Short mmCIF file of C-alpha atoms in Angstrom, two decimals:
data_model
loop_
_atom_site.label_atom_id
_atom_site.label_comp_id
_atom_site.label_asym_id
_atom_site.label_seq_id
_atom_site.Cartn_x
_atom_site.Cartn_y
_atom_site.Cartn_z
CA MET A 1 31.08 76.36 74.99
CA ALA A 2 32.84 78.68 77.44
CA ASP A 3 32.30 76.19 80.31
CA SER A 4 34.48 73.47 78.90
CA HIS A 5 38.14 74.23 78.38
CA GLU A 6 38.37 72.13 75.26
CA VAL A 7 38.43 74.02 71.99
CA LYS A 8 35.73 72.81 69.66
CA ARG A 9 36.75 71.93 66.11
CA ARG A 10 34.47 74.61 64.63
CA ASP A 11 35.96 77.29 66.90
CA PHE A 12 39.48 76.14 66.10
CA VAL A 13 38.80 76.45 62.38
CA ASN A 14 37.30 79.90 62.90
CA ILE A 15 40.32 81.08 64.90
CA VAL A 16 42.76 79.72 62.30
CA VAL A 17 40.81 81.37 59.45
CA VAL A 18 40.76 84.75 61.22
CA ALA A 19 44.46 84.50 62.12
CA LEU A 20 45.54 83.48 58.63
CA GLY A 21 43.28 86.15 57.13
CA THR A 22 44.92 88.80 59.31
CA VAL A 23 48.42 87.65 58.31
CA ILE A 24 47.52 87.62 54.60
CA GLY A 25 45.84 91.02 54.96
CA LEU A 26 48.98 92.50 56.54
CA VAL A 27 51.31 90.88 53.97
CA ILE A 28 49.26 92.44 51.17
CA GLY A 29 48.19 95.65 52.92
CA ILE A 30 51.60 96.92 54.07
CA PRO A 31 53.24 96.73 50.59
CA ALA A 32 50.10 98.36 49.16
CA ILE A 33 50.38 101.34 51.51
CA GLY A 34 54.14 101.54 50.89
CA TYR A 35 53.45 101.57 47.15
CA LEU A 36 51.00 104.46 47.42
CA ILE A 37 53.06 106.70 49.70
CA ALA A 38 56.48 105.94 48.14
CA PRO A 39 56.97 109.33 46.37
CA ALA A 40 56.13 111.17 49.59
CA THR A 41 58.89 109.40 51.52
CA LYS A 42 61.67 110.67 49.26
CA VAL A 43 62.53 114.19 50.36
CA GLN A 44 64.96 116.03 48.09
CA ARG A 45 66.63 118.94 49.87
CA GLU A 46 69.50 120.68 48.21
CA GLU A 47 71.17 123.98 48.70
CA ALA A 48 73.23 125.89 46.19
CA TRP A 49 74.88 129.26 45.73
CA ILE A 50 73.20 130.97 42.80
CA PRO A 51 75.25 133.63 40.95
CA LEU A 52 73.25 136.82 40.29
CA GLY A 53 75.86 138.60 38.17
CA PRO A 54 77.95 141.68 38.97
CA LEU A 55 76.76 143.83 41.83
CA GLU A 56 76.81 147.01 39.69
CA ALA A 57 74.05 145.57 37.52
CA TYR A 58 71.55 146.25 40.30
CA PRO A 59 70.36 149.85 40.76
CA LEU A 60 70.59 151.57 44.14
CA ASN A 61 67.49 151.66 46.34
CA ILE A 62 65.12 150.02 43.83
CA PRO A 63 64.25 146.34 44.53
CA THR A 64 65.10 144.52 41.32
CA LEU A 65 63.93 141.05 40.39
CA PHE A 66 66.30 138.26 39.43
CA SER A 67 64.62 135.06 38.17
CA TYR A 68 66.17 131.62 38.14
CA THR A 69 65.04 128.00 37.77
CA ARG A 70 65.94 124.82 39.60
CA THR A 71 65.43 121.35 38.16
CA ARG A 72 64.83 118.13 40.02
CA ILE A 73 63.57 114.70 39.12
CA ASN A 74 60.07 113.68 40.15
CA GLY A 75 59.15 110.13 39.25
CA TRP A 76 60.04 109.70 35.55
CA GLU A 77 60.23 113.40 34.67
CA LYS A 78 62.28 116.48 35.29
CA THR A 79 60.38 119.26 37.02
CA VAL A 80 61.54 122.83 36.49
CA ASN A 81 60.60 125.24 39.27
CA SER A 82 60.92 129.00 38.90
CA PHE A 83 62.11 131.24 41.70
CA GLY A 84 62.55 134.97 42.02
CA ALA A 85 64.85 137.04 44.18
CA TYR A 86 64.47 140.80 44.81
CA VAL A 87 67.83 142.51 45.22
CA TRP A 88 67.62 145.69 47.26
CA ARG A 89 70.83 147.70 47.56
CA HIS A 90 70.44 150.28 50.28
CA GLY A 91 73.96 151.57 49.83
CA GLY A 92 76.96 151.37 47.52
CA GLY A 93 78.97 148.90 49.59
CA GLU A 94 79.24 145.18 49.10
CA SER A 95 77.45 144.40 52.35
CA GLU A 96 74.78 147.08 52.00
CA LEU A 97 72.18 144.92 50.37
CA THR A 98 69.32 142.56 51.17
CA VAL A 99 67.83 139.90 48.91
CA TYR A 100 64.24 138.75 49.47
CA SER A 101 62.43 135.81 48.02
CA ASN A 102 59.36 136.78 45.96
CA MET A 103 57.39 133.90 47.46
CA CYS A 104 54.52 135.17 49.59
CA THR A 105 54.67 133.74 53.12
CA HIS A 106 50.90 133.26 53.10
CA LEU A 107 50.27 130.57 50.45
CA SER A 108 53.29 130.78 48.13
CA CYS A 109 51.95 133.06 45.38
CA ARG A 110 54.62 135.32 43.89
CA VAL A 111 54.84 138.97 45.00
CA THR A 112 55.92 141.89 42.80
CA TRP A 113 57.56 145.11 43.85
CA ARG A 114 55.35 148.09 43.01
CA GLU A 115 57.00 151.48 43.03
CA ASP A 116 53.60 153.31 42.99
CA ILE A 117 52.54 151.90 46.36
CA THR A 118 56.14 151.32 47.57
CA ALA A 119 55.28 147.79 48.59
CA TYR A 120 55.62 144.15 47.56
CA PHE A 121 52.15 143.22 46.41
CA CYS A 122 50.66 139.73 46.39
CA PRO A 123 47.73 139.46 43.94
CA CYS A 124 46.21 136.33 45.47
CA HIS A 125 44.91 137.70 48.78
CA ASP A 126 46.01 141.34 48.69
CA GLY A 127 49.01 140.87 50.97
CA ARG A 128 51.53 143.71 51.14
CA PHE A 129 55.11 143.89 52.42
CA ASN A 130 57.28 146.99 52.81
CA LYS A 131 60.79 147.50 51.44
CA GLU A 132 62.23 145.74 54.52
CA GLY A 133 60.08 142.71 53.74
CA GLU A 134 57.77 143.21 56.72
CA VAL A 135 54.01 142.66 56.44
CA ILE A 136 52.01 145.89 56.04
CA THR A 137 48.51 144.51 55.48
CA GLY A 138 46.80 141.30 54.49
CA PRO A 139 46.98 137.69 55.63
CA PRO A 140 50.74 136.87 55.38
CA PRO A 141 51.93 135.58 58.78
CA GLU A 142 55.64 136.31 58.38
CA PRO A 143 57.99 138.75 56.64
CA LEU A 144 59.43 137.79 53.24
CA TYR A 145 62.22 135.17 53.33
CA GLU A 146 65.65 136.78 53.32
CA TYR A 147 68.41 135.02 51.36
CA GLU A 148 71.88 134.51 52.73
CA THR A 149 74.21 136.51 50.43
CA LYS A 150 77.88 136.83 49.59
CA VAL A 151 79.94 138.79 47.08
CA GLU A 152 82.92 137.06 45.51
CA GLU A 153 85.03 138.67 42.78
CA GLU A 154 82.37 141.36 42.39
CA THR A 155 79.69 138.77 41.68
CA LEU A 156 76.66 138.57 43.93
CA PHE A 157 75.60 135.11 45.16
CA ILE A 158 72.51 134.01 47.07
CA LYS A 159 72.08 130.75 48.92
CA HIS A 160 69.13 128.81 47.54
CA MET A 161 67.53 126.15 49.72
CA ASP A 162 64.94 123.71 48.39
CA VAL A 163 61.74 123.74 50.36
CA MET B 1 27.49 93.35 71.03
CA THR B 2 28.75 92.10 67.66
CA VAL B 3 25.88 89.63 67.57
CA LYS B 4 23.45 92.52 68.12
CA VAL B 5 25.01 94.55 65.30
CA ILE B 6 24.98 91.59 62.93
CA THR B 7 21.34 90.80 63.81
CA TRP B 8 20.39 94.45 63.28
CA LEU B 9 22.06 94.48 59.85
CA ASP B 10 20.69 91.06 58.91
CA GLU B 11 17.09 92.09 59.62
CA ARG B 12 17.48 94.91 57.14
CA LEU B 13 19.86 93.51 54.49
CA GLY B 14 19.01 89.79 54.55
CA LEU B 15 22.69 88.85 54.77
CA THR B 16 22.10 85.29 56.00
CA THR B 17 19.77 84.64 53.07
CA ILE B 18 22.53 85.69 50.68
CA TYR B 19 25.07 83.63 52.62
CA ASP B 20 22.85 80.53 52.57
CA LEU B 21 22.06 80.88 48.86
CA VAL B 22 25.58 81.64 47.68
CA LEU B 23 27.98 79.94 50.07
CA ASP B 24 25.91 77.24 51.77
CA ARG B 25 24.10 76.01 48.66
CA LYS B 26 23.92 72.28 48.03
CA VAL B 27 26.63 70.95 45.74
CA PRO B 28 27.20 67.40 44.48
CA LYS B 29 30.37 65.57 45.51
CA VAL B 30 32.93 66.96 43.09
CA ASN B 31 36.69 67.07 42.61
CA TRP B 32 39.44 69.67 42.29
CA TRP B 33 38.61 70.42 38.65
CA PHE B 34 35.50 72.16 39.95
CA THR B 35 37.57 74.87 41.72
CA LEU B 36 38.75 76.47 38.46
CA GLY B 37 35.79 78.86 38.24
CA SER B 38 36.52 80.25 41.71
CA ALA B 39 40.20 80.41 40.77
CA SER B 40 39.32 82.43 37.66
CA LEU B 41 37.19 84.81 39.71
CA PHE B 42 39.97 85.23 42.27
CA LEU B 43 42.49 85.97 39.51
CA PHE B 44 40.14 88.54 37.95
CA VAL B 45 39.84 90.34 41.31
CA LEU B 46 43.62 90.12 41.77
CA GLN B 47 44.22 91.59 38.30
CA GLY B 48 41.66 94.31 39.02
CA VAL B 49 43.25 95.34 42.31
CA THR B 50 46.86 95.27 41.06
CA GLY B 51 45.73 97.04 37.86
CA ILE B 52 44.14 99.86 39.86
CA PHE B 53 47.37 100.20 41.82
CA LEU B 54 49.46 100.31 38.61
CA SER B 55 47.28 103.10 37.23
CA VAL B 56 48.52 105.33 40.07
CA TYR B 57 51.88 105.70 38.27
CA TYR B 58 51.40 104.48 34.69
CA VAL B 59 50.96 107.05 31.92
CA PRO B 60 49.58 105.84 28.55
CA SER B 61 51.61 108.13 26.32
CA PRO B 62 54.45 107.15 23.94
CA GLY B 63 56.78 109.64 25.60
CA GLN B 64 56.14 108.51 29.14
CA ALA B 65 54.74 104.95 29.20
CA TYR B 66 58.11 103.20 29.23
CA ASN B 67 59.69 105.62 31.72
CA SER B 68 56.69 105.48 34.07
CA ILE B 69 57.02 101.67 34.17
CA GLN B 70 60.76 101.95 34.81
CA TYR B 71 59.82 104.18 37.74
CA ILE B 72 57.29 101.61 39.02
CA MET B 73 59.96 98.88 38.81
CA ASN B 74 62.88 100.80 40.34
CA GLY B 75 61.57 103.87 42.14
CA VAL B 76 58.35 102.84 43.87
CA THR B 77 58.33 100.73 47.04
CA PHE B 78 57.02 97.25 46.13
CA GLY B 79 56.31 98.49 42.59
CA TRP B 80 58.13 95.45 41.19
CA LEU B 81 55.81 93.23 43.26
CA ILE B 82 52.56 94.86 42.11
CA ARG B 83 53.61 94.82 38.45
CA GLY B 84 55.03 91.29 38.78
CA ILE B 85 51.73 89.97 40.16
CA HIS B 86 49.78 91.76 37.41
CA SER B 87 52.08 90.52 34.65
CA TRP B 88 52.39 86.89 35.81
CA GLY B 89 48.76 86.85 36.96
CA SER B 90 47.61 87.67 33.43
CA SER B 91 49.33 84.59 31.99
CA LEU B 92 48.01 82.45 34.82
CA MET B 93 44.50 83.77 34.30
CA VAL B 94 44.49 82.85 30.60
CA ILE B 95 45.67 79.33 31.49
CA ILE B 96 43.15 78.85 34.33
CA VAL B 97 40.20 80.20 32.34
CA PHE B 98 41.15 77.96 29.42
CA ILE B 99 41.39 74.82 31.61
CA HIS B 100 38.05 75.83 33.18
CA MET B 101 36.56 75.81 29.69
CA LEU B 102 38.12 72.40 28.90
CA ARG B 103 36.74 70.91 32.12
CA THR B 104 33.25 72.21 31.33
CA PHE B 105 33.49 70.81 27.81
CA PHE B 106 34.84 67.36 28.64
CA MET B 107 32.44 66.84 31.55
CA GLY B 108 29.48 67.95 29.44
CA ALA B 109 28.58 70.62 31.99
CA TYR B 110 27.47 72.99 29.22
CA LYS B 111 24.29 70.95 28.48
CA PHE B 112 20.68 71.82 29.37
CA PRO B 113 19.88 73.90 31.37
CA ARG B 114 23.36 75.48 31.47
CA GLU B 115 23.75 76.65 27.87
CA ILE B 116 23.73 80.35 28.79
CA THR B 117 26.34 79.78 31.49
CA TRP B 118 28.49 78.21 28.76
CA LEU B 119 27.84 81.06 26.30
CA THR B 120 28.74 83.78 28.80
CA GLY B 121 31.77 81.67 29.68
CA VAL B 122 32.91 81.61 26.05
CA PHE B 123 32.62 85.41 25.86
CA LEU B 124 34.49 85.67 29.16
CA LEU B 125 37.31 83.61 27.64
CA PHE B 126 37.44 85.95 24.63
CA ALA B 127 37.37 89.01 26.92
CA THR B 128 40.23 87.52 28.97
CA LEU B 129 42.29 87.06 25.78
CA GLY B 130 41.39 90.65 24.82
CA MET B 131 42.70 91.84 28.17
CA GLY B 132 45.93 89.98 27.51
CA PHE B 133 46.26 91.45 24.02
CA THR B 134 45.56 95.07 25.02
CA GLY B 135 47.66 94.86 28.20
CA TYR B 136 50.66 93.54 26.29
CA LEU B 137 51.09 96.84 24.40
CA LEU B 138 51.06 99.07 27.47
CA PRO B 139 54.75 98.71 28.54
CA TRP B 140 55.57 100.30 25.14
CA ASN B 141 58.86 98.44 24.76
CA GLN B 142 60.16 96.73 21.62
CA ARG B 143 58.37 93.46 22.38
CA ALA B 144 55.06 95.22 23.05
CA PHE B 145 55.35 97.34 19.90
CA TRP B 146 56.14 94.46 17.54
CA ALA B 147 53.69 92.05 19.16
CA THR B 148 50.91 94.57 18.55
CA THR B 149 52.19 95.24 15.03
CA VAL B 150 51.92 91.52 14.28
CA GLY B 151 48.61 91.09 16.14
CA THR B 152 46.86 93.92 14.33
CA GLU B 153 48.43 92.81 11.04
CA ILE B 154 46.88 89.36 11.55
CA ALA B 155 43.47 90.99 12.11
CA GLY B 156 44.14 92.87 8.85
CA THR B 157 44.23 89.63 6.83
CA VAL B 158 40.44 89.23 7.08
CA PRO B 159 39.04 89.31 3.52
CA LEU B 160 37.46 92.57 2.28
CA ILE B 161 37.16 94.39 5.64
CA GLY B 162 40.61 93.41 6.96
CA ASP B 163 42.22 96.76 6.33
CA PHE B 164 39.32 98.53 7.99
CA ILE B 165 39.58 96.30 11.10
CA LEU B 166 43.31 97.02 11.26
CA ARG B 167 42.67 100.77 11.14
CA VAL B 168 39.96 100.51 13.81
CA LEU B 169 42.30 98.55 16.10
CA ARG B 170 45.21 100.94 15.57
CA GLY B 171 43.16 104.11 15.33
CA GLY B 172 44.66 104.84 11.93
CA SER B 173 47.11 103.11 9.62
CA ASP B 174 50.08 103.43 11.96
CA LEU B 175 50.74 102.01 15.37
CA SER B 176 50.84 105.33 17.21
CA ALA B 177 49.95 107.28 20.33
CA VAL B 178 46.31 106.79 19.31
CA THR B 179 46.80 103.00 19.43
CA LEU B 180 48.35 103.16 22.89
CA ALA B 181 45.57 105.39 24.22
CA ARG B 182 42.75 103.21 22.88
CA PHE B 183 44.38 99.95 24.00
CA PHE B 184 44.71 101.50 27.46
CA SER B 185 41.08 102.60 27.46
CA VAL B 186 39.84 99.18 26.31
CA HIS B 187 42.13 97.52 28.87
CA ILE B 188 40.99 99.49 31.91
CA TRP B 189 37.37 100.45 31.01
CA PHE B 190 35.61 98.66 28.17
CA LEU B 191 36.72 95.07 28.79
CA PRO B 192 36.55 95.20 32.62
CA VAL B 193 32.96 96.51 32.42
CA VAL B 194 32.03 93.77 29.93
CA ILE B 195 33.74 91.13 32.08
CA ILE B 196 31.99 92.28 35.27
CA ALA B 197 28.60 92.18 33.51
CA LEU B 198 29.27 88.70 32.10
CA ILE B 199 30.58 87.38 35.43
CA SER B 200 27.38 88.64 37.10
CA VAL B 201 25.19 86.63 34.69
CA HIS B 202 27.55 83.63 34.85
CA MET B 203 27.53 83.54 38.67
CA TYR B 204 23.80 84.19 38.94
CA LEU B 205 23.24 81.13 36.77
CA VAL B 206 25.69 79.02 38.77
CA VAL B 207 23.78 79.88 41.96
CA ARG B 208 20.36 79.51 40.32
CA LEU B 209 20.97 76.18 38.55
CA GLY B 210 23.58 74.67 40.84
CA ILE B 211 26.61 72.91 39.42
CA SER B 212 26.52 69.68 37.47
CA SER B 213 27.87 66.52 39.06
CA VAL B 214 30.82 64.53 37.78
CA PRO B 215 29.60 62.37 34.88
CA LYS B 216 29.59 58.66 35.71
CA GLU B 217 31.44 56.19 33.53
CA GLU B 218 28.76 53.45 33.54
CA GLU B 219 26.08 55.83 32.34
CA SER B 220 27.96 56.92 29.24
CA GLU B 221 29.00 53.36 28.45
CA SER B 222 25.54 51.83 28.76
CA SER B 223 23.42 54.52 27.14
CA GLY B 224 25.99 56.09 24.86
CA GLU B 225 25.35 59.63 26.10
CA ALA B 226 26.55 61.62 29.05
CA ALA B 227 24.25 62.67 31.87
#
């Protein structure tokens, strides 16, 4: 078979069947993969300034939680996600404050400020952060996320960014 | 190398035996009408595959069914294609299966020893119609809702037990979320399982008994009965 350069009819048919089969497989297979991964290819990233109310509402030197929700559309439904921001005023001035996200940097559980241990505590894997948001103990790899802030007309704003 | 692998597998699985029995079996000289069974099988596989893909996004609940299909049509890459094939394929399958039945009937292919092939075929036709009926409700649009209202109402006209049949079909007196859920379940579990079982028997018999040849004109004219 390999000695003669002529292509036998049987071989020709085999080659055509394999070639056509590959083409049909690709024509069907690529849309099928596209269909399955479609929701993953649409990344929704938005940022927004969230008003946290007047600055005086937050006590001095005690991290205080502000909760807010963000809504976005997934598929055929609206998904409401909750977020929390800890406002820590270390002085009376407008710029003397830091706002941390309550999302643990380990695996995204939510941390709470506990006055008794003076630390942000994550219940999932016993992670702890100090008042400056730095890791004290536990598995978290990074300090707590720090929001960008601004004060306009005595109202505190933080810059929310979708993950 | 590939030959070695194939030989190794063949010694253990008997692949060539299956190939010879199923694909290289002796068939009489027949015409295009004899391809309708294979066409039906192909369409069933096509409906199965596209149906599995649709179930990735479809939600069988009155609040979400319609919206999830809108999402398949407008939001998902090639969603319109998958649903289009499933929707048009269903109509085509009913037509092909029906013509397959007509061919078997008019060519007398249902006669001894193929009666059980015919019987399973009749149930397969009913199951195919059942798939069409249950699938039609799933988009949960006006047409689906009223078609199922009428369809179940027709079933309700059976004497004595009609009202009971209607309530079994709807899962209560009203066409409700219960109806949608059970039609979905029948559409993706009960009927496919029944169809696969029947196809298995049907195909086993086709391989075991072989297919009938095209009836000859002279025979029926001279003896008054078909071969």
